[in-house]
Amino acid sequence: GAGVSQSPSNKVTEKGKDVELRCDPISGHTALYWYRQSLGQGLEFLIYFQGNSAPDKSGLPSDRFSAERTGGSVSTLTIQRTQQEDSAVYLCASSSPGQASGQPQHFGDGTRLSIL
Amino acid sequence: AQTVTQSQPEMSVQEAETVTLSCTYDTSESDYYLFWYKQPPSRQMILVIRQEAYKQQNATENRFSVNFQKAAKSFSLKISDSQLGDAAMYFCAYRSASPYGNQFYFGTGTSLTVIP
């Protein structure tokens, strides 16, 4: 597709359930980011993938959060045993090769996650 | 870690007037990139403008321009001839130019209202 695609756009689930959020980056983009945005807040970095390198997981808030990126393309963010404080918009972004060249990120529309 | 500060949670401007959004950042690095992103109610983050720290000339994109003061670590966004479609959250972001600088650091955003 032309842009970063995220699914689902909205997800409502019960506390304690596991959820999977999907991100399909722009074709050819080697860098992929996940962010969390709580209501009215800025972006909180979660995890970063660059090519075949080990991901930067320094932003993951707990071990309930994990992410993988298969084949250097699609990424899945998994939240286990969801808590109400996990409710937020989860944004995915990708950027083109040239890590040090200041390439901007291209964002998806996000997944709004609501934990009941 | 670098920090990005947007001290104006909310701003308003009359249609056709000019408004300036402020951003300051803290870093010990000499080479980096700065970005302004716009997030309308549709939620998708859109790149507005980018500045490379080693360039003294301020970036300009149509009605959007920046005032980059490297010594002061200031990166303000000026929107000229404001239009109703400019109403959005605006985020300032920093990225290191180092090949090890994976993360984008975002400010907490400024909500811009455009008054008809």
JSON list of C-alpha atoms in Angstrom, two decimals:
[
{"chain": "A", "resi": 1, "resn": "GLY", "atom": "CA", "xyz": [0.00, 0.00, 0.00]},
{"chain": "A", "resi": 2, "resn": "ALA", "atom": "CA", "xyz": [0.95, 3.64, -0.17]},
{"chain": "A", "resi": 3, "resn": "GLY", "atom": "CA", "xyz": [1.21, 4.24, 3.55]},
{"chain": "A", "resi": 4, "resn": "VAL", "atom": "CA", "xyz": [1.67, 2.55, 6.88]},
{"chain": "A", "resi": 5, "resn": "SER", "atom": "CA", "xyz": [-1.29, 0.32, 7.61]},
{"chain": "A", "resi": 6, "resn": "GLN", "atom": "CA", "xyz": [-2.41, -0.62, 11.11]},
{"chain": "A", "resi": 7, "resn": "SER", "atom": "CA", "xyz": [-5.10, -3.03, 12.18]},
{"chain": "A", "resi": 8, "resn": "PRO", "atom": "CA", "xyz": [-7.47, -3.11, 13.83]},
{"chain": "A", "resi": 9, "resn": "SER", "atom": "CA", "xyz": [-8.29, 0.58, 13.95]},
{"chain": "A", "resi": 10, "resn": "ASN", "atom": "CA", "xyz": [-10.17, 0.06, 17.18]},
{"chain": "A", "resi": 11, "resn": "LYS", "atom": "CA", "xyz": [-10.03, -2.73, 19.72]},
{"chain": "A", "resi": 12, "resn": "VAL", "atom": "CA", "xyz": [-12.14, -3.19, 22.82]},
{"chain": "A", "resi": 13, "resn": "THR", "atom": "CA", "xyz": [-11.29, -6.03, 25.13]},
{"chain": "A", "resi": 14, "resn": "GLU", "atom": "CA", "xyz": [-11.72, -7.15, 28.71]},
{"chain": "A", "resi": 15, "resn": "LYS", "atom": "CA", "xyz": [-9.08, -6.73, 31.34]},
{"chain": "A", "resi": 16, "resn": "GLY", "atom": "CA", "xyz": [-6.82, -9.76, 31.50]},
{"chain": "A", "resi": 17, "resn": "LYS", "atom": "CA", "xyz": [-7.16, -10.69, 27.83]},
{"chain": "A", "resi": 18, "resn": "ASP", "atom": "CA", "xyz": [-4.26, -10.72, 25.39]},
{"chain": "A", "resi": 19, "resn": "VAL", "atom": "CA", "xyz": [-4.31, -8.45, 22.33]},
{"chain": "A", "resi": 20, "resn": "GLU", "atom": "CA", "xyz": [-2.33, -8.32, 19.11]},
{"chain": "A", "resi": 21, "resn": "LEU", "atom": "CA", "xyz": [-1.89, -5.17, 17.11]},
{"chain": "A", "resi": 22, "resn": "ARG", "atom": "CA", "xyz": [-0.57, -5.29, 13.58]},
{"chain": "A", "resi": 23, "resn": "CYS", "atom": "CA", "xyz": [1.52, -2.87, 11.57]},
{"chain": "A", "resi": 24, "resn": "ASP", "atom": "CA", "xyz": [2.34, -3.13, 7.88]},
{"chain": "A", "resi": 25, "resn": "PRO", "atom": "CA", "xyz": [5.04, -0.57, 7.04]},
{"chain": "A", "resi": 26, "resn": "ILE", "atom": "CA", "xyz": [5.69, 1.16, 3.76]},
{"chain": "A", "resi": 27, "resn": "SER", "atom": "CA", "xyz": [7.39, -1.21, 1.34]},
{"chain": "A", "resi": 28, "resn": "GLY", "atom": "CA", "xyz": [11.16, -0.82, 1.47]},
{"chain": "A", "resi": 29, "resn": "HIS", "atom": "CA", "xyz": [11.21, 0.87, 4.85]},
{"chain": "A", "resi": 30, "resn": "THR", "atom": "CA", "xyz": [13.69, -0.91, 7.05]},
{"chain": "A", "resi": 31, "resn": "ALA", "atom": "CA", "xyz": [13.00, 0.98, 10.26]},
{"chain": "A", "resi": 32, "resn": "LEU", "atom": "CA", "xyz": [9.79, 0.41, 12.21]},
{"chain": "A", "resi": 33, "resn": "TYR", "atom": "CA", "xyz": [8.68, 2.05, 15.46]},
{"chain": "A", "resi": 34, "resn": "TRP", "atom": "CA", "xyz": [5.89, 1.48, 17.93]},
{"chain": "A", "resi": 35, "resn": "TYR", "atom": "CA", "xyz": [4.60, 4.29, 20.13]},
{"chain": "A", "resi": 36, "resn": "ARG", "atom": "CA", "xyz": [1.87, 4.62, 22.72]},
{"chain": "A", "resi": 37, "resn": "GLN", "atom": "CA", "xyz": [-0.19, 7.78, 22.99]},
{"chain": "A", "resi": 38, "resn": "SER", "atom": "CA", "xyz": [-2.45, 8.20, 25.98]},
{"chain": "A", "resi": 39, "resn": "LEU", "atom": "CA", "xyz": [-5.35, 10.64, 25.77]},
{"chain": "A", "resi": 40, "resn": "GLY", "atom": "CA", "xyz": [-4.09, 14.18, 25.30]},
{"chain": "A", "resi": 41, "resn": "GLN", "atom": "CA", "xyz": [-0.48, 13.14, 25.75]},
{"chain": "A", "resi": 42, "resn": "GLY", "atom": "CA", "xyz": [2.61, 12.97, 23.61]},
{"chain": "A", "resi": 43, "resn": "LEU", "atom": "CA", "xyz": [4.15, 9.89, 22.10]},
{"chain": "A", "resi": 44, "resn": "GLU", "atom": "CA", "xyz": [5.79, 7.32, 24.32]},
{"chain": "A", "resi": 45, "resn": "PHE", "atom": "CA", "xyz": [8.43, 5.25, 22.53]},
{"chain": "A", "resi": 46, "resn": "LEU", "atom": "CA", "xyz": [7.96, 1.50, 22.91]},
{"chain": "A", "resi": 47, "resn": "ILE", "atom": "CA", "xyz": [10.21, -0.41, 20.53]},
{"chain": "A", "resi": 48, "resn": "TYR", "atom": "CA", "xyz": [12.28, 0.05, 17.39]},
{"chain": "A", "resi": 49, "resn": "PHE", "atom": "CA", "xyz": [13.26, -2.40, 14.64]},
{"chain": "A", "resi": 50, "resn": "GLN", "atom": "CA", "xyz": [16.01, -1.68, 12.12]},
{"chain": "A", "resi": 51, "resn": "GLY", "atom": "CA", "xyz": [16.62, -4.26, 9.43]},
{"chain": "A", "resi": 52, "resn": "ASN", "atom": "CA", "xyz": [18.03, -7.48, 10.82]},
{"chain": "A", "resi": 53, "resn": "SER", "atom": "CA", "xyz": [19.52, -5.85, 13.90]},
{"chain": "A", "resi": 54, "resn": "ALA", "atom": "CA", "xyz": [18.34, -6.71, 17.40]},
{"chain": "A", "resi": 55, "resn": "PRO", "atom": "CA", "xyz": [15.37, -4.48, 18.27]},
{"chain": "A", "resi": 56, "resn": "ASP", "atom": "CA", "xyz": [15.64, -1.62, 20.73]},
{"chain": "A", "resi": 57, "resn": "LYS", "atom": "CA", "xyz": [13.14, -2.65, 23.39]},
{"chain": "A", "resi": 58, "resn": "SER", "atom": "CA", "xyz": [14.10, 0.00, 25.90]},
{"chain": "A", "resi": 59, "resn": "GLY", "atom": "CA", "xyz": [10.69, 1.65, 25.86]},
{"chain": "A", "resi": 60, "resn": "LEU", "atom": "CA", "xyz": [8.53, -1.37, 26.62]},
{"chain": "A", "resi": 61, "resn": "PRO", "atom": "CA", "xyz": [6.79, -0.59, 29.94]},
{"chain": "A", "resi": 62, "resn": "SER", "atom": "CA", "xyz": [6.61, -4.16, 31.26]},
{"chain": "A", "resi": 63, "resn": "ASP", "atom": "CA", "xyz": [7.21, -7.77, 30.31]},
{"chain": "A", "resi": 64, "resn": "ARG", "atom": "CA", "xyz": [3.55, -8.00, 29.31]},
{"chain": "A", "resi": 65, "resn": "PHE", "atom": "CA", "xyz": [4.52, -6.11, 26.17]},
{"chain": "A", "resi": 66, "resn": "SER", "atom": "CA", "xyz": [6.38, -7.75, 23.31]},
{"chain": "A", "resi": 67, "resn": "ALA", "atom": "CA", "xyz": [6.78, -7.20, 19.61]},
{"chain": "A", "resi": 68, "resn": "GLU", "atom": "CA", "xyz": [8.13, -9.04, 16.66]},
{"chain": "A", "resi": 69, "resn": "ARG", "atom": "CA", "xyz": [8.78, -8.26, 13.06]},
{"chain": "A", "resi": 70, "resn": "THR", "atom": "CA", "xyz": [8.61, -11.11, 10.61]},
{"chain": "A", "resi": 71, "resn": "GLY", "atom": "CA", "xyz": [10.65, -11.06, 7.44]},
{"chain": "A", "resi": 72, "resn": "GLY", "atom": "CA", "xyz": [11.66, -7.50, 8.02]},
{"chain": "A", "resi": 73, "resn": "SER", "atom": "CA", "xyz": [8.20, -6.27, 7.14]},
{"chain": "A", "resi": 74, "resn": "VAL", "atom": "CA", "xyz": [5.00, -6.73, 9.13]},
{"chain": "A", "resi": 75, "resn": "SER", "atom": "CA", "xyz": [5.20, -6.20, 12.88]},
{"chain": "A", "resi": 76, "resn": "THR", "atom": "CA", "xyz": [2.93, -7.39, 15.67]},
{"chain": "A", "resi": 77, "resn": "LEU", "atom": "CA", "xyz": [2.75, -5.75, 19.08]},
{"chain": "A", "resi": 78, "resn": "THR", "atom": "CA", "xyz": [1.36, -8.12, 21.72]},
{"chain": "A", "resi": 79, "resn": "ILE", "atom": "CA", "xyz": [0.05, -7.10, 25.11]},
{"chain": "A", "resi": 80, "resn": "GLN", "atom": "CA", "xyz": [-0.60, -9.95, 27.51]},
{"chain": "A", "resi": 81, "resn": "ARG", "atom": "CA", "xyz": [-2.96, -9.85, 30.45]},
{"chain": "A", "resi": 82, "resn": "THR", "atom": "CA", "xyz": [-4.16, -6.37, 29.56]},
{"chain": "A", "resi": 83, "resn": "GLN", "atom": "CA", "xyz": [-4.72, -3.77, 32.25]},
{"chain": "A", "resi": 84, "resn": "GLN", "atom": "CA", "xyz": [-6.90, -0.68, 32.16]},
{"chain": "A", "resi": 85, "resn": "GLU", "atom": "CA", "xyz": [-3.82, 1.54, 32.06]},
{"chain": "A", "resi": 86, "resn": "ASP", "atom": "CA", "xyz": [-2.95, -0.06, 28.72]},
{"chain": "A", "resi": 87, "resn": "SER", "atom": "CA", "xyz": [-5.84, 1.85, 27.15]},
{"chain": "A", "resi": 88, "resn": "ALA", "atom": "CA", "xyz": [-4.32, 4.21, 24.60]},
{"chain": "A", "resi": 89, "resn": "VAL", "atom": "CA", "xyz": [-3.72, 4.74, 20.91]},
{"chain": "A", "resi": 90, "resn": "TYR", "atom": "CA", "xyz": [-0.86, 2.62, 19.63]},
{"chain": "A", "resi": 91, "resn": "LEU", "atom": "CA", "xyz": [0.93, 4.20, 16.70]},
{"chain": "A", "resi": 92, "resn": "CYS", "atom": "CA", "xyz": [3.28, 2.52, 14.29]},
{"chain": "A", "resi": 93, "resn": "ALA", "atom": "CA", "xyz": [5.74, 4.39, 12.09]},
{"chain": "A", "resi": 94, "resn": "SER", "atom": "CA", "xyz": [8.29, 3.42, 9.50]},
{"chain": "A", "resi": 95, "resn": "SER", "atom": "CA", "xyz": [11.16, 5.20, 7.83]},
{"chain": "A", "resi": 96, "resn": "SER", "atom": "CA", "xyz": [13.30, 4.55, 4.80]},
{"chain": "A", "resi": 97, "resn": "PRO", "atom": "CA", "xyz": [16.90, 3.33, 4.79]},
{"chain": "A", "resi": 98, "resn": "GLY", "atom": "CA", "xyz": [19.60, 5.77, 5.77]},
{"chain": "A", "resi": 99, "resn": "GLN", "atom": "CA", "xyz": [19.41, 5.80, 9.52]},
{"chain": "A", "resi": 100, "resn": "ALA", "atom": "CA", "xyz": [21.70, 8.75, 9.94]},
{"chain": "A", "resi": 101, "resn": "SER", "atom": "CA", "xyz": [20.22, 10.78, 7.15]},
{"chain": "A", "resi": 102, "resn": "GLY", "atom": "CA", "xyz": [17.36, 12.21, 9.10]},
{"chain": "A", "resi": 103, "resn": "GLN", "atom": "CA", "xyz": [14.65, 10.39, 7.29]},
{"chain": "A", "resi": 104, "resn": "PRO", "atom": "CA", "xyz": [11.29, 11.31, 8.80]},
{"chain": "A", "resi": 105, "resn": "GLN", "atom": "CA", "xyz": [8.87, 8.77, 10.11]},
{"chain": "A", "resi": 106, "resn": "HIS", "atom": "CA", "xyz": [5.67, 7.94, 8.29]},
{"chain": "A", "resi": 107, "resn": "PHE", "atom": "CA", "xyz": [2.86, 7.07, 10.66]},
{"chain": "A", "resi": 108, "resn": "GLY", "atom": "CA", "xyz": [-0.13, 4.82, 10.46]},
{"chain": "A", "resi": 109, "resn": "ASP", "atom": "CA", "xyz": [-3.56, 5.85, 11.71]},
{"chain": "A", "resi": 110, "resn": "GLY", "atom": "CA", "xyz": [-3.06, 3.95, 14.95]},
{"chain": "A", "resi": 111, "resn": "THR", "atom": "CA", "xyz": [-5.06, 1.40, 16.89]},
{"chain": "A", "resi": 112, "resn": "ARG", "atom": "CA", "xyz": [-7.27, 2.73, 19.65]},
{"chain": "A", "resi": 113, "resn": "LEU", "atom": "CA", "xyz": [-7.19, 0.13, 22.42]},
{"chain": "A", "resi": 114, "resn": "SER", "atom": "CA", "xyz": [-9.81, 0.24, 25.13]},
{"chain": "A", "resi": 115, "resn": "ILE", "atom": "CA", "xyz": [-9.62, -2.09, 28.12]},
{"chain": "A", "resi": 116, "resn": "LEU", "atom": "CA", "xyz": [-12.88, -2.59, 29.97]},
{"chain": "B", "resi": 1, "resn": "ALA", "atom": "CA", "xyz": [18.39, 10.87, 27.08]},
{"chain": "B", "resi": 2, "resn": "GLN", "atom": "CA", "xyz": [17.39, 13.88, 25.10]},
{"chain": "B", "resi": 3, "resn": "THR", "atom": "CA", "xyz": [14.32, 15.82, 26.18]},
{"chain": "B", "resi": 4, "resn": "VAL", "atom": "CA", "xyz": [11.98, 17.93, 24.11]},
{"chain": "B", "resi": 5, "resn": "THR", "atom": "CA", "xyz": [9.82, 20.57, 25.74]},
{"chain": "B", "resi": 6, "resn": "GLN", "atom": "CA", "xyz": [6.76, 22.27, 24.35]},
{"chain": "B", "resi": 7, "resn": "SER", "atom": "CA", "xyz": [5.71, 24.83, 26.91]},
{"chain": "B", "resi": 8, "resn": "GLN", "atom": "CA", "xyz": [2.42, 25.81, 25.28]},
{"chain": "B", "resi": 9, "resn": "PRO", "atom": "CA", "xyz": [-0.22, 23.11, 25.79]},
{"chain": "B", "resi": 10, "resn": "GLU", "atom": "CA", "xyz": [-2.78, 25.18, 23.86]},
{"chain": "B", "resi": 11, "resn": "MET", "atom": "CA", "xyz": [-2.64, 28.03, 21.39]},
{"chain": "B", "resi": 12, "resn": "SER", "atom": "CA", "xyz": [-5.21, 29.82, 19.29]},
{"chain": "B", "resi": 13, "resn": "VAL", "atom": "CA", "xyz": [-4.97, 32.03, 16.22]},
{"chain": "B", "resi": 14, "resn": "GLN", "atom": "CA", "xyz": [-7.37, 33.97, 14.08]},
{"chain": "B", "resi": 15, "resn": "GLU", "atom": "CA", "xyz": [-7.79, 32.68, 10.56]},
{"chain": "B", "resi": 16, "resn": "ALA", "atom": "CA", "xyz": [-5.28, 34.36, 8.19]},
{"chain": "B", "resi": 17, "resn": "GLU", "atom": "CA", "xyz": [-3.07, 35.46, 11.07]},
{"chain": "B", "resi": 18, "resn": "THR", "atom": "CA", "xyz": [0.35, 34.17, 12.08]},
{"chain": "B", "resi": 19, "resn": "VAL", "atom": "CA", "xyz": [1.12, 31.99, 15.06]},
{"chain": "B", "resi": 20, "resn": "THR", "atom": "CA", "xyz": [4.37, 30.67, 16.51]},
{"chain": "B", "resi": 21, "resn": "LEU", "atom": "CA", "xyz": [4.67, 27.42, 18.43]},
{"chain": "B", "resi": 22, "resn": "SER", "atom": "CA", "xyz": [7.67, 27.01, 20.67]},
{"chain": "B", "resi": 23, "resn": "CYS", "atom": "CA", "xyz": [9.93, 24.03, 21.21]},
{"chain": "B", "resi": 24, "resn": "THR", "atom": "CA", "xyz": [13.13, 23.65, 23.16]},
{"chain": "B", "resi": 25, "resn": "TYR", "atom": "CA", "xyz": [15.31, 20.60, 23.53]},
{"chain": "B", "resi": 26, "resn": "ASP", "atom": "CA", "xyz": [18.20, 19.40, 25.57]},
{"chain": "B", "resi": 27, "resn": "THR", "atom": "CA", "xyz": [21.12, 17.56, 24.03]},
{"chain": "B", "resi": 28, "resn": "SER", "atom": "CA", "xyz": [24.88, 17.30, 24.22]},
{"chain": "B", "resi": 29, "resn": "GLU", "atom": "CA", "xyz": [25.15, 16.27, 20.59]},
{"chain": "B", "resi": 30, "resn": "SER", "atom": "CA", "xyz": [26.22, 18.59, 17.82]},
{"chain": "B", "resi": 31, "resn": "ASP", "atom": "CA", "xyz": [24.54, 16.86, 14.92]},
{"chain": "B", "resi": 32, "resn": "TYR", "atom": "CA", "xyz": [20.88, 15.94, 14.92]},
{"chain": "B", "resi": 33, "resn": "TYR", "atom": "CA", "xyz": [17.57, 16.46, 13.21]},
{"chain": "B", "resi": 34, "resn": "LEU", "atom": "CA", "xyz": [14.47, 18.28, 14.33]},
{"chain": "B", "resi": 35, "resn": "PHE", "atom": "CA", "xyz": [10.94, 17.77, 13.10]},
{"chain": "B", "resi": 36, "resn": "TRP", "atom": "CA", "xyz": [7.49, 19.23, 13.48]},
{"chain": "B", "resi": 37, "resn": "TYR", "atom": "CA", "xyz": [4.58, 16.84, 13.11]},
{"chain": "B", "resi": 38, "resn": "LYS", "atom": "CA", "xyz": [0.89, 17.68, 12.90]},
{"chain": "B", "resi": 39, "resn": "GLN", "atom": "CA", "xyz": [-1.80, 15.37, 14.27]},
{"chain": "B", "resi": 40, "resn": "PRO", "atom": "CA", "xyz": [-5.34, 16.33, 13.26]},
{"chain": "B", "resi": 41, "resn": "PRO", "atom": "CA", "xyz": [-8.37, 14.72, 14.88]},
{"chain": "B", "resi": 42, "resn": "SER", "atom": "CA", "xyz": [-8.10, 11.95, 12.32]},
{"chain": "B", "resi": 43, "resn": "ARG", "atom": "CA", "xyz": [-5.16, 10.81, 14.44]},
{"chain": "B", "resi": 44, "resn": "GLN", "atom": "CA", "xyz": [-2.55, 10.31, 11.70]},
{"chain": "B", "resi": 45, "resn": "MET", "atom": "CA", "xyz": [0.74, 12.08, 12.33]},
{"chain": "B", "resi": 46, "resn": "ILE", "atom": "CA", "xyz": [1.86, 14.13, 9.36]},
{"chain": "B", "resi": 47, "resn": "LEU", "atom": "CA", "xyz": [5.32, 15.57, 8.85]},
{"chain": "B", "resi": 48, "resn": "VAL", "atom": "CA", "xyz": [5.18, 19.35, 8.58]},
{"chain": "B", "resi": 49, "resn": "ILE", "atom": "CA", "xyz": [8.82, 20.36, 8.35]},
{"chain": "B", "resi": 50, "resn": "ARG", "atom": "CA", "xyz": [12.33, 19.10, 9.05]},
{"chain": "B", "resi": 51, "resn": "GLN", "atom": "CA", "xyz": [15.54, 20.87, 10.03]},
{"chain": "B", "resi": 52, "resn": "GLU", "atom": "CA", "xyz": [19.08, 19.53, 9.94]},
{"chain": "B", "resi": 53, "resn": "ALA", "atom": "CA", "xyz": [21.17, 20.90, 12.79]},
{"chain": "B", "resi": 54, "resn": "TYR", "atom": "CA", "xyz": [24.27, 21.45, 10.70]},
{"chain": "B", "resi": 55, "resn": "LYS", "atom": "CA", "xyz": [22.35, 23.74, 8.36]},
{"chain": "B", "resi": 56, "resn": "GLN", "atom": "CA", "xyz": [22.11, 27.30, 9.56]},
{"chain": "B", "resi": 57, "resn": "GLN", "atom": "CA", "xyz": [19.38, 28.21, 7.13]},
{"chain": "B", "resi": 58, "resn": "ASN", "atom": "CA", "xyz": [15.92, 27.87, 8.56]},
{"chain": "B", "resi": 59, "resn": "ALA", "atom": "CA", "xyz": [13.70, 25.34, 6.81]},
{"chain": "B", "resi": 60, "resn": "THR", "atom": "CA", "xyz": [10.59, 26.56, 5.02]},
{"chain": "B", "resi": 61, "resn": "GLU", "atom": "CA", "xyz": [7.63, 24.68, 3.56]},
{"chain": "B", "resi": 62, "resn": "ASN", "atom": "CA", "xyz": [5.04, 26.97, 2.04]},
{"chain": "B", "resi": 63, "resn": "ARG", "atom": "CA", "xyz": [3.23, 28.68, 4.95]},
{"chain": "B", "resi": 64, "resn": "PHE", "atom": "CA", "xyz": [5.33, 26.84, 7.53]},
{"chain": "B", "resi": 65, "resn": "SER", "atom": "CA", "xyz": [8.76, 28.00, 8.61]},
{"chain": "B", "resi": 66, "resn": "VAL", "atom": "CA", "xyz": [11.02, 27.42, 11.57]},
{"chain": "B", "resi": 67, "resn": "ASN", "atom": "CA", "xyz": [13.26, 29.61, 13.67]},
{"chain": "B", "resi": 68, "resn": "PHE", "atom": "CA", "xyz": [16.16, 27.35, 14.57]},
{"chain": "B", "resi": 69, "resn": "GLN", "atom": "CA", "xyz": [18.46, 28.73, 17.23]},
{"chain": "B", "resi": 70, "resn": "LYS", "atom": "CA", "xyz": [21.09, 26.06, 17.80]},
{"chain": "B", "resi": 71, "resn": "ALA", "atom": "CA", "xyz": [22.93, 27.77, 20.63]},
{"chain": "B", "resi": 72, "resn": "ALA", "atom": "CA", "xyz": [19.68, 28.34, 22.48]},
{"chain": "B", "resi": 73, "resn": "LYS", "atom": "CA", "xyz": [18.42, 24.84, 21.58]},
{"chain": "B", "resi": 74, "resn": "SER", "atom": "CA", "xyz": [15.21, 26.32, 20.31]},
{"chain": "B", "resi": 75, "resn": "PHE", "atom": "CA", "xyz": [13.14, 25.22, 17.34]},
{"chain": "B", "resi": 76, "resn": "SER", "atom": "CA", "xyz": [9.92, 27.20, 16.93]},
{"chain": "B", "resi": 77, "resn": "LEU", "atom": "CA", "xyz": [7.35, 26.73, 14.19]},
{"chain": "B", "resi": 78, "resn": "LYS", "atom": "CA", "xyz": [5.71, 29.69, 12.50]},
{"chain": "B", "resi": 79, "resn": "ILE", "atom": "CA", "xyz": [2.47, 29.22, 10.65]},
{"chain": "B", "resi": 80, "resn": "SER", "atom": "CA", "xyz": [1.59, 32.12, 8.37]},
{"chain": "B", "resi": 81, "resn": "ASP", "atom": "CA", "xyz": [-1.85, 32.89, 6.93]},
{"chain": "B", "resi": 82, "resn": "SER", "atom": "CA", "xyz": [-3.44, 30.32, 9.26]},
{"chain": "B", "resi": 83, "resn": "GLN", "atom": "CA", "xyz": [-6.20, 28.21, 7.81]},
{"chain": "B", "resi": 84, "resn": "LEU", "atom": "CA", "xyz": [-8.97, 26.23, 9.46]},
{"chain": "B", "resi": 85, "resn": "GLY", "atom": "CA", "xyz": [-7.26, 23.05, 8.34]},
{"chain": "B", "resi": 86, "resn": "ASP", "atom": "CA", "xyz": [-4.23, 23.91, 10.42]},
{"chain": "B", "resi": 87, "resn": "ALA", "atom": "CA", "xyz": [-6.17, 23.13, 13.59]},
{"chain": "B", "resi": 88, "resn": "ALA", "atom": "CA", "xyz": [-4.43, 20.11, 15.14]},
{"chain": "B", "resi": 89, "resn": "MET", "atom": "CA", "xyz": [-1.97, 18.93, 17.75]},
{"chain": "B", "resi": 90, "resn": "TYR", "atom": "CA", "xyz": [1.57, 19.86, 16.83]},
{"chain": "B", "resi": 91, "resn": "PHE", "atom": "CA", "xyz": [4.51, 17.82, 18.07]},
{"chain": "B", "resi": 92, "resn": "CYS", "atom": "CA", "xyz": [8.15, 18.75, 18.01]},
{"chain": "B", "resi": 93, "resn": "ALA", "atom": "CA", "xyz": [10.61, 15.85, 17.68]},
{"chain": "B", "resi": 94, "resn": "TYR", "atom": "CA", "xyz": [14.34, 15.30, 17.95]},
{"chain": "B", "resi": 95, "resn": "ARG", "atom": "CA", "xyz": [16.50, 12.60, 16.45]},
{"chain": "B", "resi": 96, "resn": "SER", "atom": "CA", "xyz": [20.22, 12.09, 16.78]},
{"chain": "B", "resi": 97, "resn": "ALA", "atom": "CA", "xyz": [22.31, 11.93, 13.62]},
{"chain": "B", "resi": 98, "resn": "SER", "atom": "CA", "xyz": [24.42, 9.22, 15.22]},
{"chain": "B", "resi": 99, "resn": "PRO", "atom": "CA", "xyz": [24.09, 5.78, 13.60]},
{"chain": "B", "resi": 100, "resn": "TYR", "atom": "CA", "xyz": [23.31, 4.56, 17.10]},
{"chain": "B", "resi": 101, "resn": "GLY", "atom": "CA", "xyz": [20.57, 7.12, 17.63]},
{"chain": "B", "resi": 102, "resn": "ASN", "atom": "CA", "xyz": [17.50, 5.02, 17.06]},
{"chain": "B", "resi": 103, "resn": "GLN", "atom": "CA", "xyz": [14.88, 6.96, 18.87]},
{"chain": "B", "resi": 104, "resn": "PHE", "atom": "CA", "xyz": [12.79, 9.95, 18.04]},
{"chain": "B", "resi": 105, "resn": "TYR", "atom": "CA", "xyz": [12.05, 12.05, 21.12]},
{"chain": "B", "resi": 106, "resn": "PHE", "atom": "CA", "xyz": [8.75, 13.89, 21.09]},
{"chain": "B", "resi": 107, "resn": "GLY", "atom": "CA", "xyz": [7.43, 16.82, 23.05]},
{"chain": "B", "resi": 108, "resn": "THR", "atom": "CA", "xyz": [4.03, 16.69, 24.73]},
{"chain": "B", "resi": 109, "resn": "GLY", "atom": "CA", "xyz": [2.38, 18.67, 21.97]},
{"chain": "B", "resi": 110, "resn": "THR", "atom": "CA", "xyz": [0.59, 21.97, 21.45]},
{"chain": "B", "resi": 111, "resn": "SER", "atom": "CA", "xyz": [-3.08, 22.01, 20.57]},
{"chain": "B", "resi": 112, "resn": "LEU", "atom": "CA", "xyz": [-3.72, 24.70, 17.98]},
{"chain": "B", "resi": 113, "resn": "THR", "atom": "CA", "xyz": [-7.19, 26.16, 17.50]},
{"chain": "B", "resi": 114, "resn": "VAL", "atom": "CA", "xyz": [-7.93, 28.30, 14.46]},
{"chain": "B", "resi": 115, "resn": "ILE", "atom": "CA", "xyz": [-10.72, 30.82, 14.99]},
{"chain": "B", "resi": 116, "resn": "PRO", "atom": "CA", "xyz": [-12.79, 31.70, 11.93]}
]
